[in-house]
Amino acid sequence: MLRLKVSSTFSPKYALTNVIIGGGGTNELDKTGYKNISYEGNITIKDYVLSQNYPNPFNPSTTINYQMPKDGFVTLIIYDILGREVKTLVNEYKAQGRYEVNFNAGNLASGVYIYRIKVNDFSSAKKLLLMK
């Protein structure tokens, strides 16, 4: 018997934790003590998600992930704390799926910024912190 607790990251990569192997069978691990397990299949996206950027705080660049269950026109914009538009990261039609966007704030001052996504009827915003 192989029991797994799966911890998912945003991307379709998974980390296995709390692996319990038992049940009377023989289990051989490689020299590192790991067993390779793979899964190939379709991953269904059911919800819109705007993830927290990472790293956060950051200097000078960070990554923003989002997912969308339907095709649509996506805008992902960075605003300063006063609501002024600082940078448009995405402004185009995208197919359903998971996306990763890198934001380089090398030319901006330290501070709190807001990033906001709009796609179809979905809208969400989160804070990010630039520390130089």
JSON list of C-alpha atoms in Angstrom, two decimals:
[
{"chain": "A", "resi": 1, "resn": "MET", "atom": "CA", "xyz": [0.00, 0.00, 0.00]},
{"chain": "A", "resi": 2, "resn": "LEU", "atom": "CA", "xyz": [1.28, 3.46, -0.84]},
{"chain": "A", "resi": 3, "resn": "ARG", "atom": "CA", "xyz": [-0.45, 6.40, 0.85]},
{"chain": "A", "resi": 4, "resn": "LEU", "atom": "CA", "xyz": [0.38, 9.91, -0.29]},
{"chain": "A", "resi": 5, "resn": "LYS", "atom": "CA", "xyz": [-0.46, 13.37, 0.91]},
{"chain": "A", "resi": 6, "resn": "VAL", "atom": "CA", "xyz": [-0.18, 15.65, -2.12]},
{"chain": "A", "resi": 7, "resn": "SER", "atom": "CA", "xyz": [0.58, 19.34, -1.73]},
{"chain": "A", "resi": 8, "resn": "SER", "atom": "CA", "xyz": [-0.12, 21.24, -4.93]},
{"chain": "A", "resi": 9, "resn": "THR", "atom": "CA", "xyz": [1.69, 24.32, -6.11]},
{"chain": "A", "resi": 10, "resn": "PHE", "atom": "CA", "xyz": [0.02, 26.66, -8.59]},
{"chain": "A", "resi": 11, "resn": "SER", "atom": "CA", "xyz": [1.52, 24.98, -11.62]},
{"chain": "A", "resi": 12, "resn": "PRO", "atom": "CA", "xyz": [0.67, 21.38, -12.49]},
{"chain": "A", "resi": 13, "resn": "LYS", "atom": "CA", "xyz": [3.72, 20.24, -10.51]},
{"chain": "A", "resi": 14, "resn": "TYR", "atom": "CA", "xyz": [3.15, 18.46, -7.22]},
{"chain": "A", "resi": 15, "resn": "ALA", "atom": "CA", "xyz": [5.21, 17.84, -4.12]},
{"chain": "A", "resi": 16, "resn": "LEU", "atom": "CA", "xyz": [4.64, 14.63, -2.18]},
{"chain": "A", "resi": 17, "resn": "THR", "atom": "CA", "xyz": [4.77, 14.77, 1.59]},
{"chain": "A", "resi": 18, "resn": "ASN", "atom": "CA", "xyz": [4.01, 12.31, 4.39]},
{"chain": "A", "resi": 19, "resn": "VAL", "atom": "CA", "xyz": [4.65, 9.24, 2.25]},
{"chain": "A", "resi": 20, "resn": "ILE", "atom": "CA", "xyz": [3.77, 6.02, 4.08]},
{"chain": "A", "resi": 21, "resn": "ILE", "atom": "CA", "xyz": [4.81, 2.77, 2.41]},
{"chain": "A", "resi": 22, "resn": "GLY", "atom": "CA", "xyz": [3.55, -0.48, 3.86]},
{"chain": "A", "resi": 23, "resn": "GLY", "atom": "CA", "xyz": [1.28, -3.45, 3.37]},
{"chain": "A", "resi": 24, "resn": "GLY", "atom": "CA", "xyz": [3.78, -6.31, 3.15]},
{"chain": "A", "resi": 25, "resn": "GLY", "atom": "CA", "xyz": [5.15, -5.59, -0.32]},
{"chain": "A", "resi": 26, "resn": "THR", "atom": "CA", "xyz": [8.70, -4.82, -1.36]},
{"chain": "A", "resi": 27, "resn": "ASN", "atom": "CA", "xyz": [9.38, -1.19, -2.15]},
{"chain": "A", "resi": 28, "resn": "GLU", "atom": "CA", "xyz": [12.66, -0.21, -3.71]},
{"chain": "A", "resi": 29, "resn": "LEU", "atom": "CA", "xyz": [13.80, 3.38, -3.61]},
{"chain": "A", "resi": 30, "resn": "ASP", "atom": "CA", "xyz": [16.65, 4.84, -5.64]},
{"chain": "A", "resi": 31, "resn": "LYS", "atom": "CA", "xyz": [19.95, 5.86, -4.01]},
{"chain": "A", "resi": 32, "resn": "THR", "atom": "CA", "xyz": [18.52, 9.24, -2.98]},
{"chain": "A", "resi": 33, "resn": "GLY", "atom": "CA", "xyz": [15.64, 7.59, -1.13]},
{"chain": "A", "resi": 34, "resn": "TYR", "atom": "CA", "xyz": [13.02, 8.78, -3.60]},
{"chain": "A", "resi": 35, "resn": "LYS", "atom": "CA", "xyz": [10.60, 6.95, -5.84]},
{"chain": "A", "resi": 36, "resn": "ASN", "atom": "CA", "xyz": [9.54, 8.56, -9.11]},
{"chain": "A", "resi": 37, "resn": "ILE", "atom": "CA", "xyz": [5.80, 8.72, -9.63]},
{"chain": "A", "resi": 38, "resn": "SER", "atom": "CA", "xyz": [4.35, 10.39, -12.68]},
{"chain": "A", "resi": 39, "resn": "TYR", "atom": "CA", "xyz": [0.87, 11.26, -13.84]},
{"chain": "A", "resi": 40, "resn": "GLU", "atom": "CA", "xyz": [-0.13, 12.39, -17.26]},
{"chain": "A", "resi": 41, "resn": "GLY", "atom": "CA", "xyz": [-3.61, 13.62, -17.88]},
{"chain": "A", "resi": 42, "resn": "ASN", "atom": "CA", "xyz": [-5.79, 16.65, -18.37]},
{"chain": "A", "resi": 43, "resn": "ILE", "atom": "CA", "xyz": [-6.15, 19.09, -15.53]},
{"chain": "A", "resi": 44, "resn": "THR", "atom": "CA", "xyz": [-9.56, 20.73, -15.39]},
{"chain": "A", "resi": 45, "resn": "ILE", "atom": "CA", "xyz": [-9.65, 24.36, -14.31]},
{"chain": "A", "resi": 46, "resn": "LYS", "atom": "CA", "xyz": [-12.95, 25.13, -12.59]},
{"chain": "A", "resi": 47, "resn": "ASP", "atom": "CA", "xyz": [-12.40, 28.60, -11.13]},
{"chain": "A", "resi": 48, "resn": "TYR", "atom": "CA", "xyz": [-10.75, 31.90, -11.86]},
{"chain": "A", "resi": 49, "resn": "VAL", "atom": "CA", "xyz": [-7.77, 32.44, -9.55]},
{"chain": "A", "resi": 50, "resn": "LEU", "atom": "CA", "xyz": [-5.35, 35.31, -9.07]},
{"chain": "A", "resi": 51, "resn": "SER", "atom": "CA", "xyz": [-2.53, 34.08, -6.84]},
{"chain": "A", "resi": 52, "resn": "GLN", "atom": "CA", "xyz": [-0.40, 36.12, -4.48]},
{"chain": "A", "resi": 53, "resn": "ASN", "atom": "CA", "xyz": [2.81, 37.21, -6.15]},
{"chain": "A", "resi": 54, "resn": "TYR", "atom": "CA", "xyz": [6.07, 35.59, -5.12]},
{"chain": "A", "resi": 55, "resn": "PRO", "atom": "CA", "xyz": [8.43, 36.50, -3.74]},
{"chain": "A", "resi": 56, "resn": "ASN", "atom": "CA", "xyz": [6.66, 39.16, -1.71]},
{"chain": "A", "resi": 57, "resn": "PRO", "atom": "CA", "xyz": [8.24, 41.47, -0.63]},
{"chain": "A", "resi": 58, "resn": "PHE", "atom": "CA", "xyz": [10.44, 41.56, -3.73]},
{"chain": "A", "resi": 59, "resn": "ASN", "atom": "CA", "xyz": [13.32, 43.44, -5.34]},
{"chain": "A", "resi": 60, "resn": "PRO", "atom": "CA", "xyz": [13.30, 44.07, -8.26]},
{"chain": "A", "resi": 61, "resn": "SER", "atom": "CA", "xyz": [11.15, 41.34, -9.86]},
{"chain": "A", "resi": 62, "resn": "THR", "atom": "CA", "xyz": [8.31, 39.08, -8.86]},
{"chain": "A", "resi": 63, "resn": "THR", "atom": "CA", "xyz": [6.02, 36.49, -10.44]},
{"chain": "A", "resi": 64, "resn": "ILE", "atom": "CA", "xyz": [2.22, 36.63, -10.68]},
{"chain": "A", "resi": 65, "resn": "ASN", "atom": "CA", "xyz": [0.18, 33.53, -11.54]},
{"chain": "A", "resi": 66, "resn": "TYR", "atom": "CA", "xyz": [-3.43, 33.36, -12.63]},
{"chain": "A", "resi": 67, "resn": "GLN", "atom": "CA", "xyz": [-5.78, 30.80, -14.07]},
{"chain": "A", "resi": 68, "resn": "MET", "atom": "CA", "xyz": [-8.99, 31.01, -16.06]},
{"chain": "A", "resi": 69, "resn": "PRO", "atom": "CA", "xyz": [-11.52, 28.28, -16.88]},
{"chain": "A", "resi": 70, "resn": "LYS", "atom": "CA", "xyz": [-12.75, 29.99, -20.06]},
{"chain": "A", "resi": 71, "resn": "ASP", "atom": "CA", "xyz": [-11.15, 31.88, -22.93]},
{"chain": "A", "resi": 72, "resn": "GLY", "atom": "CA", "xyz": [-11.38, 35.65, -22.56]},
{"chain": "A", "resi": 73, "resn": "PHE", "atom": "CA", "xyz": [-9.81, 39.07, -22.85]},
{"chain": "A", "resi": 74, "resn": "VAL", "atom": "CA", "xyz": [-7.38, 39.54, -19.95]},
{"chain": "A", "resi": 75, "resn": "THR", "atom": "CA", "xyz": [-6.07, 42.75, -18.45]},
{"chain": "A", "resi": 76, "resn": "LEU", "atom": "CA", "xyz": [-3.50, 42.56, -15.65]},
{"chain": "A", "resi": 77, "resn": "ILE", "atom": "CA", "xyz": [-2.43, 46.01, -14.48]},
{"chain": "A", "resi": 78, "resn": "ILE", "atom": "CA", "xyz": [-0.14, 47.29, -11.71]},
{"chain": "A", "resi": 79, "resn": "TYR", "atom": "CA", "xyz": [-1.29, 50.41, -9.81]},
{"chain": "A", "resi": 80, "resn": "ASP", "atom": "CA", "xyz": [0.45, 52.55, -7.22]},
{"chain": "A", "resi": 81, "resn": "ILE", "atom": "CA", "xyz": [-1.17, 53.08, -3.82]},
{"chain": "A", "resi": 82, "resn": "LEU", "atom": "CA", "xyz": [-2.93, 56.21, -5.14]},
{"chain": "A", "resi": 83, "resn": "GLY", "atom": "CA", "xyz": [-4.62, 54.22, -7.90]},
{"chain": "A", "resi": 84, "resn": "ARG", "atom": "CA", "xyz": [-2.48, 55.48, -10.76]},
{"chain": "A", "resi": 85, "resn": "GLU", "atom": "CA", "xyz": [-1.69, 52.94, -13.46]},
{"chain": "A", "resi": 86, "resn": "VAL", "atom": "CA", "xyz": [2.00, 52.02, -13.35]},
{"chain": "A", "resi": 87, "resn": "LYS", "atom": "CA", "xyz": [2.36, 49.13, -15.79]},
{"chain": "A", "resi": 88, "resn": "THR", "atom": "CA", "xyz": [0.12, 46.95, -17.98]},
{"chain": "A", "resi": 89, "resn": "LEU", "atom": "CA", "xyz": [1.40, 43.38, -17.83]},
{"chain": "A", "resi": 90, "resn": "VAL", "atom": "CA", "xyz": [-1.32, 41.67, -19.92]},
{"chain": "A", "resi": 91, "resn": "ASN", "atom": "CA", "xyz": [-3.82, 43.22, -22.32]},
{"chain": "A", "resi": 92, "resn": "GLU", "atom": "CA", "xyz": [-4.87, 40.50, -24.77]},
{"chain": "A", "resi": 93, "resn": "TYR", "atom": "CA", "xyz": [-7.19, 37.62, -25.51]},
{"chain": "A", "resi": 94, "resn": "LYS", "atom": "CA", "xyz": [-6.07, 34.37, -23.86]},
{"chain": "A", "resi": 95, "resn": "ALA", "atom": "CA", "xyz": [-7.21, 30.76, -24.05]},
{"chain": "A", "resi": 96, "resn": "GLN", "atom": "CA", "xyz": [-8.35, 29.06, -20.85]},
{"chain": "A", "resi": 97, "resn": "GLY", "atom": "CA", "xyz": [-5.44, 27.82, -18.79]},
{"chain": "A", "resi": 98, "resn": "ARG", "atom": "CA", "xyz": [-2.78, 28.74, -16.25]},
{"chain": "A", "resi": 99, "resn": "TYR", "atom": "CA", "xyz": [-0.42, 31.65, -16.80]},
{"chain": "A", "resi": 100, "resn": "GLU", "atom": "CA", "xyz": [2.70, 33.08, -15.19]},
{"chain": "A", "resi": 101, "resn": "VAL", "atom": "CA", "xyz": [3.71, 36.73, -15.62]},
{"chain": "A", "resi": 102, "resn": "ASN", "atom": "CA", "xyz": [6.99, 38.28, -14.49]},
{"chain": "A", "resi": 103, "resn": "PHE", "atom": "CA", "xyz": [7.00, 41.87, -13.27]},
{"chain": "A", "resi": 104, "resn": "ASN", "atom": "CA", "xyz": [10.26, 43.83, -13.09]},
{"chain": "A", "resi": 105, "resn": "ALA", "atom": "CA", "xyz": [9.92, 46.94, -10.94]},
{"chain": "A", "resi": 106, "resn": "GLY", "atom": "CA", "xyz": [13.54, 48.03, -11.24]},
{"chain": "A", "resi": 107, "resn": "ASN", "atom": "CA", "xyz": [12.53, 51.57, -12.23]},
{"chain": "A", "resi": 108, "resn": "LEU", "atom": "CA", "xyz": [9.95, 52.04, -9.44]},
{"chain": "A", "resi": 109, "resn": "ALA", "atom": "CA", "xyz": [10.29, 53.38, -5.90]},
{"chain": "A", "resi": 110, "resn": "SER", "atom": "CA", "xyz": [9.89, 51.14, -2.86]},
{"chain": "A", "resi": 111, "resn": "GLY", "atom": "CA", "xyz": [6.32, 50.86, -1.65]},
{"chain": "A", "resi": 112, "resn": "VAL", "atom": "CA", "xyz": [3.00, 49.06, -1.79]},
{"chain": "A", "resi": 113, "resn": "TYR", "atom": "CA", "xyz": [1.49, 48.43, -5.22]},
{"chain": "A", "resi": 114, "resn": "ILE", "atom": "CA", "xyz": [-1.76, 46.78, -6.31]},
{"chain": "A", "resi": 115, "resn": "TYR", "atom": "CA", "xyz": [-2.17, 44.35, -9.18]},
{"chain": "A", "resi": 116, "resn": "ARG", "atom": "CA", "xyz": [-5.61, 43.76, -10.65]},
{"chain": "A", "resi": 117, "resn": "ILE", "atom": "CA", "xyz": [-6.88, 41.24, -13.15]},
{"chain": "A", "resi": 118, "resn": "LYS", "atom": "CA", "xyz": [-10.07, 41.49, -15.19]},
{"chain": "A", "resi": 119, "resn": "VAL", "atom": "CA", "xyz": [-11.26, 38.66, -17.42]},
{"chain": "A", "resi": 120, "resn": "ASN", "atom": "CA", "xyz": [-14.84, 38.02, -18.50]},
{"chain": "A", "resi": 121, "resn": "ASP", "atom": "CA", "xyz": [-17.00, 38.63, -15.38]},
{"chain": "A", "resi": 122, "resn": "PHE", "atom": "CA", "xyz": [-14.08, 38.00, -12.99]},
{"chain": "A", "resi": 123, "resn": "SER", "atom": "CA", "xyz": [-12.09, 40.72, -11.27]},
{"chain": "A", "resi": 124, "resn": "SER", "atom": "CA", "xyz": [-9.59, 40.43, -8.42]},
{"chain": "A", "resi": 125, "resn": "ALA", "atom": "CA", "xyz": [-6.84, 42.54, -6.88]},
{"chain": "A", "resi": 126, "resn": "LYS", "atom": "CA", "xyz": [-3.93, 41.89, -4.52]},
{"chain": "A", "resi": 127, "resn": "LYS", "atom": "CA", "xyz": [-1.14, 43.90, -2.89]},
{"chain": "A", "resi": 128, "resn": "LEU", "atom": "CA", "xyz": [2.56, 43.53, -3.55]},
{"chain": "A", "resi": 129, "resn": "LEU", "atom": "CA", "xyz": [5.46, 45.13, -1.71]},
{"chain": "A", "resi": 130, "resn": "LEU", "atom": "CA", "xyz": [8.58, 46.43, -3.45]},
{"chain": "A", "resi": 131, "resn": "MET", "atom": "CA", "xyz": [11.50, 46.86, -1.03]},
{"chain": "A", "resi": 132, "resn": "LYS", "atom": "CA", "xyz": [14.75, 48.28, -2.37]}
]
